[in-house]
PDB file of C-alpha atoms in Angstrom:
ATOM      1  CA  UNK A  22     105.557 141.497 155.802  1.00 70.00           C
ATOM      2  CA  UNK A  23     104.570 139.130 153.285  1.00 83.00           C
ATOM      3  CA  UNK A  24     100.904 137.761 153.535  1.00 90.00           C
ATOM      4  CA  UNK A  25     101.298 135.621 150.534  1.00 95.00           C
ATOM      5  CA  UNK A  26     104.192 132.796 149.970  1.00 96.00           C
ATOM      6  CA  UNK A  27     104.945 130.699 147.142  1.00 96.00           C
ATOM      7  CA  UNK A  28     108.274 129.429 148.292  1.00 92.00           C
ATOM      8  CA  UNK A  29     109.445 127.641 145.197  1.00 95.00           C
ATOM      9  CA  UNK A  30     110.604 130.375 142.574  1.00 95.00           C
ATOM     10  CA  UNK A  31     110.841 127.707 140.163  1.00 97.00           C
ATOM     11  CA  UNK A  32     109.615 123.804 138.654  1.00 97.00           C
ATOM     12  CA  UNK A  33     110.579 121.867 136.010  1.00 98.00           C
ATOM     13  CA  UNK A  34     108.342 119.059 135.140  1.00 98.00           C
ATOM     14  CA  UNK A  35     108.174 116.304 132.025  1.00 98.00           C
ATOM     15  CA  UNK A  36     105.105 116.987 129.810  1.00 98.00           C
ATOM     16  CA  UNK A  37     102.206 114.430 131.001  1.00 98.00           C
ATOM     17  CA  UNK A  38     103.041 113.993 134.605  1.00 98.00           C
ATOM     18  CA  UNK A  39     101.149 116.118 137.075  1.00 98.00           C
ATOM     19  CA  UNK A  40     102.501 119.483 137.999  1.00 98.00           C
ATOM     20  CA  UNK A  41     101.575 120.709 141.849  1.00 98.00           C
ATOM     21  CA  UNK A  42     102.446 124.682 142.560  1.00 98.00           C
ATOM     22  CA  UNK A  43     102.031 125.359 145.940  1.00 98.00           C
ATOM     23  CA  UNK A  44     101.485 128.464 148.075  1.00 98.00           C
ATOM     24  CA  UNK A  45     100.750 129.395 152.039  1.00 97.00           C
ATOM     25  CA  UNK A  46      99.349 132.462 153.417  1.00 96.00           C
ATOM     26  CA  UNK A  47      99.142 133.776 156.770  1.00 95.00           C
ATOM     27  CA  UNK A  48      95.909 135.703 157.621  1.00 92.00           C
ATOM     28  CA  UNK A  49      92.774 133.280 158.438  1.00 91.00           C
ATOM     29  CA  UNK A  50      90.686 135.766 157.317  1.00 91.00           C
ATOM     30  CA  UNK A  51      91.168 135.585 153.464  1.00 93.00           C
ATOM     31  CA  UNK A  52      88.553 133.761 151.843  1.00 92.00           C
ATOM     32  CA  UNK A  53      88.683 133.768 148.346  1.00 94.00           C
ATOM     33  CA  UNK A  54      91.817 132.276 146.857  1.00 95.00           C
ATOM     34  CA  UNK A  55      93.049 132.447 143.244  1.00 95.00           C
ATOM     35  CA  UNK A  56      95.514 130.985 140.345  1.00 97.00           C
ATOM     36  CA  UNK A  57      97.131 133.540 137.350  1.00 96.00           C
ATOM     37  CA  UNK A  58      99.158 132.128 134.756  1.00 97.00           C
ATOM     38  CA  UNK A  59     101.515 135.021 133.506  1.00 95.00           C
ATOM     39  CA  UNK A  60     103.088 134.952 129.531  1.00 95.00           C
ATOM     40  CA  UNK A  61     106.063 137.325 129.417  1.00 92.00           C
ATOM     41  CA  UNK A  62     104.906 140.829 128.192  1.00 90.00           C
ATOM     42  CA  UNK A  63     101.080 140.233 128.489  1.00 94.00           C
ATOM     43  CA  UNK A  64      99.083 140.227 131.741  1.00 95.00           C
ATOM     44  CA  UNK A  65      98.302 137.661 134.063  1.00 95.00           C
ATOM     45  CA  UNK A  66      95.351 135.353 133.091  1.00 95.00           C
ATOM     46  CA  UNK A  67      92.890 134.025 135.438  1.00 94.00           C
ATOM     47  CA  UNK A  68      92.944 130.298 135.949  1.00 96.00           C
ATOM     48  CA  UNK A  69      90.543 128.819 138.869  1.00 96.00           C
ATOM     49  CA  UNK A  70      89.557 130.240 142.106  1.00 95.00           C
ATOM     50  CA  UNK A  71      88.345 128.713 145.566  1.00 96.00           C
ATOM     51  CA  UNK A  72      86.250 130.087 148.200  1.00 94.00           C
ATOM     52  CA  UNK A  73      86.903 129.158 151.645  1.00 94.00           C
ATOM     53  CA  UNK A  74      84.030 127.440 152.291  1.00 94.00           C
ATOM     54  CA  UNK A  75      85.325 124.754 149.792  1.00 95.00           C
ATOM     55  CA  UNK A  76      88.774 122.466 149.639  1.00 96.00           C
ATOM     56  CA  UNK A  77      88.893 121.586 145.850  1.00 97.00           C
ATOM     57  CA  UNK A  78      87.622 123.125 142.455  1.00 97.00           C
ATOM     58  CA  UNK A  79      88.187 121.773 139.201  1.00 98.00           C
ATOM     59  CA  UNK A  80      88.117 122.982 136.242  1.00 97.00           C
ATOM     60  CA  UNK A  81      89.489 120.703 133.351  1.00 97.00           C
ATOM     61  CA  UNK A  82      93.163 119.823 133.410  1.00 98.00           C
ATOM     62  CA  UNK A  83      93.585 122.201 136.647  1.00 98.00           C
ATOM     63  CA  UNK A  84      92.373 121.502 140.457  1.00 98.00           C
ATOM     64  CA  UNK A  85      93.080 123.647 143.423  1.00 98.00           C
ATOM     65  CA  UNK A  86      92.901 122.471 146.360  1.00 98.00           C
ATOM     66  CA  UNK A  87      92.759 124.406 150.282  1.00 98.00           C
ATOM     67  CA  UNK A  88      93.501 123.305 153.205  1.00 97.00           C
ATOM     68  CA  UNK A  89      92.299 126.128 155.769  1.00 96.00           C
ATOM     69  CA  UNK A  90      93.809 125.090 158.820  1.00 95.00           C
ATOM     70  CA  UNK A  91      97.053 124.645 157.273  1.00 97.00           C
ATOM     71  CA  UNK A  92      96.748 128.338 155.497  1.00 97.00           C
ATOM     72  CA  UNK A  93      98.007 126.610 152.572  1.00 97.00           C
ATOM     73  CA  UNK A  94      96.666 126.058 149.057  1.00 97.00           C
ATOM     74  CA  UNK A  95      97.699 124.249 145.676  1.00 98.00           C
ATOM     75  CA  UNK A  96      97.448 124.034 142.009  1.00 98.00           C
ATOM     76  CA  UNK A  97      97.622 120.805 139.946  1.00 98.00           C
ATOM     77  CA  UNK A  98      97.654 120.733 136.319  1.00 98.00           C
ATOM     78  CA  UNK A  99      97.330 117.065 135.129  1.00 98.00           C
ATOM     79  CA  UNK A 100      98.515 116.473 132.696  1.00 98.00           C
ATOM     80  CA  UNK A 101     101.398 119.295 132.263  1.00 98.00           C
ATOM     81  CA  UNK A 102     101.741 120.546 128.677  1.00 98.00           C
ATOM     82  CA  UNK A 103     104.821 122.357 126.866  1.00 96.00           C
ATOM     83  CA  UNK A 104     102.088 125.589 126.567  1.00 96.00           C
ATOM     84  CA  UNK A 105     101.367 125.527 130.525  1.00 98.00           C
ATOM     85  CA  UNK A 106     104.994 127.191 130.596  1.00 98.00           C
ATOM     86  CA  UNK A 107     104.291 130.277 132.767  1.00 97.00           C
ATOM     87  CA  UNK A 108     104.923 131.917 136.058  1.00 97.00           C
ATOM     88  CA  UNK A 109     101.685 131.095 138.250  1.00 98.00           C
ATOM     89  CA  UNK A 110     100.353 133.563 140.598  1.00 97.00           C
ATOM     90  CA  UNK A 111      98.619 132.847 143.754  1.00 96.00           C
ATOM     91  CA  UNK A 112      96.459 135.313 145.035  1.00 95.00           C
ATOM     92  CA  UNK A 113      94.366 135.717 147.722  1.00 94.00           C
ATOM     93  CA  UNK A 114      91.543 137.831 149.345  1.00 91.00           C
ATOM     94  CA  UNK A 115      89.314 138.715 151.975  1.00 85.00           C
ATOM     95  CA  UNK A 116      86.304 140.918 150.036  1.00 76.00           C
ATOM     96  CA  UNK A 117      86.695 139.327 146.279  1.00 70.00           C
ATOM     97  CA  UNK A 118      89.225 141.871 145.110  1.00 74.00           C
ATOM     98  CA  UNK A 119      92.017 144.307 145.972  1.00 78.00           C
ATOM     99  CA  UNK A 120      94.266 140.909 146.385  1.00 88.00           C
ATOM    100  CA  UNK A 121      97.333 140.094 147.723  1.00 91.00           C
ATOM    101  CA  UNK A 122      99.489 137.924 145.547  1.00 94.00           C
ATOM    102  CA  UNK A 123     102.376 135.969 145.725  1.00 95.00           C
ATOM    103  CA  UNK A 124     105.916 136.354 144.105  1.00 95.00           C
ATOM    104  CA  UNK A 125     105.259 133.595 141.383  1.00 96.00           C
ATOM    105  CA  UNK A 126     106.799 130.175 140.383  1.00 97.00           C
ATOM    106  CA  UNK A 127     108.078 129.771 137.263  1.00 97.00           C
ATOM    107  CA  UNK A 128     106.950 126.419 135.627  1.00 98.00           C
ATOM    108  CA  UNK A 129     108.564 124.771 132.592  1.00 98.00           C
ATOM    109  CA  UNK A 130     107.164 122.094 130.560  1.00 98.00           C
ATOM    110  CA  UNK A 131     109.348 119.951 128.861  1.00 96.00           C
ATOM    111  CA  UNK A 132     108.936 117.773 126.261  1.00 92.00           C
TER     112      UNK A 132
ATOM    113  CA  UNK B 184      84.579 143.507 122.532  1.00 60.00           C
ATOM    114  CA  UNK B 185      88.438 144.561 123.148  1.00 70.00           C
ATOM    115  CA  UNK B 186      87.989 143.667 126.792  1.00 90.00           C
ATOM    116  CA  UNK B 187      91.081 146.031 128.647  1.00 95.00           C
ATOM    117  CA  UNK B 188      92.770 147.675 127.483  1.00 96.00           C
ATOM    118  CA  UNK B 189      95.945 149.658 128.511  1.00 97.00           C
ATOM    119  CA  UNK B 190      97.940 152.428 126.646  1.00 97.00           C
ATOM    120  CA  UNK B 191     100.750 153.551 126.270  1.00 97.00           C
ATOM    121  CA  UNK B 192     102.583 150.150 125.982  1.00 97.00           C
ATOM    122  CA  UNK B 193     105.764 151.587 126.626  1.00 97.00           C
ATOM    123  CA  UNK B 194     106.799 155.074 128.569  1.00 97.00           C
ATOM    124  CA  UNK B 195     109.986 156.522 129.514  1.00 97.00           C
ATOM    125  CA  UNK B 196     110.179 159.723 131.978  1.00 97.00           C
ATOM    126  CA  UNK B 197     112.397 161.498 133.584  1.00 98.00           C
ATOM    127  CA  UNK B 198     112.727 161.955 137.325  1.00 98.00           C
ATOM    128  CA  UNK B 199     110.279 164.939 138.043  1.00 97.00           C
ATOM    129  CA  UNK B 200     107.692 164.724 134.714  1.00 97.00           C
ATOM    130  CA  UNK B 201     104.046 163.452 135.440  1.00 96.00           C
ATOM    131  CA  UNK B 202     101.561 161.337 132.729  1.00 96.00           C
ATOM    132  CA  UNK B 203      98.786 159.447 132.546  1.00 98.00           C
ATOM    133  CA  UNK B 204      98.247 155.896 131.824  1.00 98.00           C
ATOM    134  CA  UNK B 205      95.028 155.187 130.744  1.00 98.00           C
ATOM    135  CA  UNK B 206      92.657 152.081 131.172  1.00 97.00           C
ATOM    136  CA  UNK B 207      89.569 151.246 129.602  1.00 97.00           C
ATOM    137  CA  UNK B 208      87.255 148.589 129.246  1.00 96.00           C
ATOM    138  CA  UNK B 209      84.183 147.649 127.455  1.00 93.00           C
ATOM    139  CA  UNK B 210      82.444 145.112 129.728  1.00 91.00           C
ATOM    140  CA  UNK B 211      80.621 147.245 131.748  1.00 91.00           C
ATOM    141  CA  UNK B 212      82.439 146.241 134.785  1.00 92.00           C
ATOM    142  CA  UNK B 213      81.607 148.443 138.028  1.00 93.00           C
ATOM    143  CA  UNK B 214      85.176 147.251 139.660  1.00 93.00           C
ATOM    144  CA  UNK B 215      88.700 148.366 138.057  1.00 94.00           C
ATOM    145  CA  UNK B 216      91.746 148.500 139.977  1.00 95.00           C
ATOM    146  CA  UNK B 217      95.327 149.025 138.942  1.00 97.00           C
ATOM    147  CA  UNK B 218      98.736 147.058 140.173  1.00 97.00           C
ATOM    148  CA  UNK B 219     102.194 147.335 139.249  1.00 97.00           C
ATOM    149  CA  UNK B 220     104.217 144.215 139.606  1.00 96.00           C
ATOM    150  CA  UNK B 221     108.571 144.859 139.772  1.00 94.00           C
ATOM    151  CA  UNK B 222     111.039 142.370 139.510  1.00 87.00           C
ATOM    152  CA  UNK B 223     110.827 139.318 141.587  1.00 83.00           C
ATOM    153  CA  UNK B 224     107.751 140.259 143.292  1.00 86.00           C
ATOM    154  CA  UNK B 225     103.960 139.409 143.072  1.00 89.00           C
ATOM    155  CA  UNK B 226     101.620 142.095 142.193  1.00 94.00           C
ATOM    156  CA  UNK B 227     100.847 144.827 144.248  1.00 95.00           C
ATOM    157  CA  UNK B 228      97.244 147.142 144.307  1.00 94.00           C
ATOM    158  CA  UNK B 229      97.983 150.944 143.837  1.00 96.00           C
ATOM    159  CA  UNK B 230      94.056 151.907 144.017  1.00 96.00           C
ATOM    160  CA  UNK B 231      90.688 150.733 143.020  1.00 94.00           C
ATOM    161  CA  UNK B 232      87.367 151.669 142.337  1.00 95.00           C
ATOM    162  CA  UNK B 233      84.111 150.064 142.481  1.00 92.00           C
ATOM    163  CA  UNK B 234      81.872 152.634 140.414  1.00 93.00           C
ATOM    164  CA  UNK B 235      82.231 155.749 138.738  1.00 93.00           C
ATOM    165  CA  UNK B 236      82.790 158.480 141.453  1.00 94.00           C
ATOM    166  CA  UNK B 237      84.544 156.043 143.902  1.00 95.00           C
ATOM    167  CA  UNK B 238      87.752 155.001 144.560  1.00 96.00           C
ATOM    168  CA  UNK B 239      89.885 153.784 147.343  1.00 95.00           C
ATOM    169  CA  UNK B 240      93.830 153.111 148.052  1.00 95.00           C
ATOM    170  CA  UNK B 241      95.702 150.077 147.688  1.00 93.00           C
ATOM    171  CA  UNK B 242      98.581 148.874 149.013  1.00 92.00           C
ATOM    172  CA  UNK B 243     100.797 151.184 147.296  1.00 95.00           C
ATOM    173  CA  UNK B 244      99.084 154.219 146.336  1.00 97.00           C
ATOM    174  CA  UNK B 245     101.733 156.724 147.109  1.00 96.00           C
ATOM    175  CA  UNK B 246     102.544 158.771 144.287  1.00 96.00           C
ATOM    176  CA  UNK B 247      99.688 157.771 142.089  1.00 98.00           C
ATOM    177  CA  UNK B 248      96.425 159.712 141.719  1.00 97.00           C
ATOM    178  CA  UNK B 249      92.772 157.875 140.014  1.00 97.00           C
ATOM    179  CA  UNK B 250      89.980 159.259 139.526  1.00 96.00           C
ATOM    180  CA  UNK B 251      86.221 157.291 137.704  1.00 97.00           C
ATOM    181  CA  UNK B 252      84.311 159.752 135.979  1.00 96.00           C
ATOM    182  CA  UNK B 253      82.694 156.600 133.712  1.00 96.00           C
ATOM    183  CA  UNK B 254      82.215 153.244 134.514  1.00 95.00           C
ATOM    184  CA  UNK B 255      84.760 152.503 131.044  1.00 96.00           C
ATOM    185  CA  UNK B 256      88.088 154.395 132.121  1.00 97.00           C
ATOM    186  CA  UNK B 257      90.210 154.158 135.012  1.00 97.00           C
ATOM    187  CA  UNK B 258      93.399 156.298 134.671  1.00 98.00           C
ATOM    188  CA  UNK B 259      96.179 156.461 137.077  1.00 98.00           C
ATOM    189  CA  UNK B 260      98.569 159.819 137.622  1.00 98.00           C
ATOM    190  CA  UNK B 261     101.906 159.861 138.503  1.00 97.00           C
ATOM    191  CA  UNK B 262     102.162 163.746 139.284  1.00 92.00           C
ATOM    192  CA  UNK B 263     106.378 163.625 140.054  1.00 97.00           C
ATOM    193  CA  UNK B 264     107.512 160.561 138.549  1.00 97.00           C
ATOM    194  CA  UNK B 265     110.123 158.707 140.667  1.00 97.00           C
ATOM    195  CA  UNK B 266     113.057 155.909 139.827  1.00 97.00           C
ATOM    196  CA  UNK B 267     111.351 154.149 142.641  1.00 96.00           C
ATOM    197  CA  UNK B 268     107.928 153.765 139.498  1.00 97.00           C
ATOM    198  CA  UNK B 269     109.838 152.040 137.243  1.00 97.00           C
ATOM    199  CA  UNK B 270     107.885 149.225 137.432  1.00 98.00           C
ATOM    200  CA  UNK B 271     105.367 147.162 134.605  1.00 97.00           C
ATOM    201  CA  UNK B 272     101.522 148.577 135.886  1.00 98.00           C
ATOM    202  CA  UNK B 273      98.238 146.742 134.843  1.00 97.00           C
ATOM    203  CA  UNK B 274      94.799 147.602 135.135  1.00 96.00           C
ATOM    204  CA  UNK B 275      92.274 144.979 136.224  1.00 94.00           C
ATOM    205  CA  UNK B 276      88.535 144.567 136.495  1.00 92.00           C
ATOM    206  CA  UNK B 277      86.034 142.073 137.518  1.00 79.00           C
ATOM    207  CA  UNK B 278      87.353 141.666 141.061  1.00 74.00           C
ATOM    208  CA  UNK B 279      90.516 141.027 138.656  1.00 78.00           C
ATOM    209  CA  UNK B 280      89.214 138.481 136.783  1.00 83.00           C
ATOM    210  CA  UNK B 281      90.546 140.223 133.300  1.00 92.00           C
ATOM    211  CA  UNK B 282      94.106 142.088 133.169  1.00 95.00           C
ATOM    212  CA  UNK B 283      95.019 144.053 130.450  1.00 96.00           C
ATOM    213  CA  UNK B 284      97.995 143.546 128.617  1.00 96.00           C
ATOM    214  CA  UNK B 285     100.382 146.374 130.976  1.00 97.00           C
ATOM    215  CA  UNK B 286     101.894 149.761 130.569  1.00 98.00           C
ATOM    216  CA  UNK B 287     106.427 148.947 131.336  1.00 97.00           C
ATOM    217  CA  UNK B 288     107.494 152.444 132.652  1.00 98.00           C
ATOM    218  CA  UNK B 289     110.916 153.156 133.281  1.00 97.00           C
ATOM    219  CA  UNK B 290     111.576 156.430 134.763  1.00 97.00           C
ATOM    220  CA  UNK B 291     115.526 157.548 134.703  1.00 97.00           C
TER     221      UNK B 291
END
């Protein structure tokens, strides 16, 4: 059973406007949450993370955001870029590691 | 400062062979852990270990073996390699902060 969703497989967004990923979970208990960006052929590169005793982080061009008693959290990227073409990971945790991560959504940039 | 790093790049095996595939890193990182990620899907923890002389299962640790004699390498076994393995693997450390660049193993 899935612990981790990110329901949209795939976005495709202009380069400047805001790009939102999105991503639900179902145990109350995680409390750290985190973003990946994923190149083909390389390995997943952290982004931003969120403990649960916050609802927003920023860092640069990327915010998440959590909303706790909706079990659901988001990325923006503002503004999108052609090189912020990835598949994003969400990943989430309830001791800081061993995490359980989503399937991934595919974002494309485009010019 | 190479950060992790993963070999081989690329493996094939057949159904039945075992092999190593071999992580270190130089950070000095107490925490390593190693996933494998197949098509479609989200990466999924095999084991981990959070010192040398410790480690604990994952998700998915059937069919694997680790062991942490040093706080730099983290290898994982497959002792009968399986179709079912065929599957990119990537070792991890810093409560996964760093990834290394992946092992693809196709086993036939």
């Amino acid at each position: 059973d899935q612990q981790v969703k990110q329901n949209s497989p795939s976005l495709s967004v202009q380069e400047g406007r805001i790009s939102i990923l999105n991503c639900d979970y179902t145990n109350s208990m995680f409390d750290y949450f985190l973003w990946y960006k994923k190149y083909p052929a390389e390995g997943p590169t952290f982004l931003i993370s969120i403990s649960s005793i916050k609802d927003k982080n920023e860092d640069g061009r990327f915010t998440v955001f959590l909303n706790k008693s909706a079990k659901h959290l988001s990325l923006h990227i503002v503004p999108s870029q052609p090189g912020d073409s990835a598949v994003y990971f969400c990943a989430v945790s309830n001791s800081g590691y061993a995490l359980n991560f989503g399937k991934g959504t595919s974002l494309l940039v485009t010019p | 400062n190479a950060g992790v790093t993963q070999t081989p790049k690329f493996q094939v095996l057949k159904t039945g062979q075992s092999m190593t595939l071999q992580c270190a890193q130089d950070m000095n990182h107490e925490y390593m852990s190693w996933y494998r990620q197949d098509p479609g899907m989200g990466l999924r923890l095999i084991h981990y270990s959070v010192g040398a002389g410790i480690t604990d299962q994952g998700e998915v640790p059937n069919g694997y073996n680790v062991s942490r004699s040093t706080t730099e390498d983290f290898p994982l076994r497959l002792l009968s390699a399986a179709p079912s393995q065929t599957s990119v693997y990537f070792c991890a450390t810093l409560g996964e902060q760093y990834f290394g660049p992946g092992t693809r193993l196709t086993v036939t």
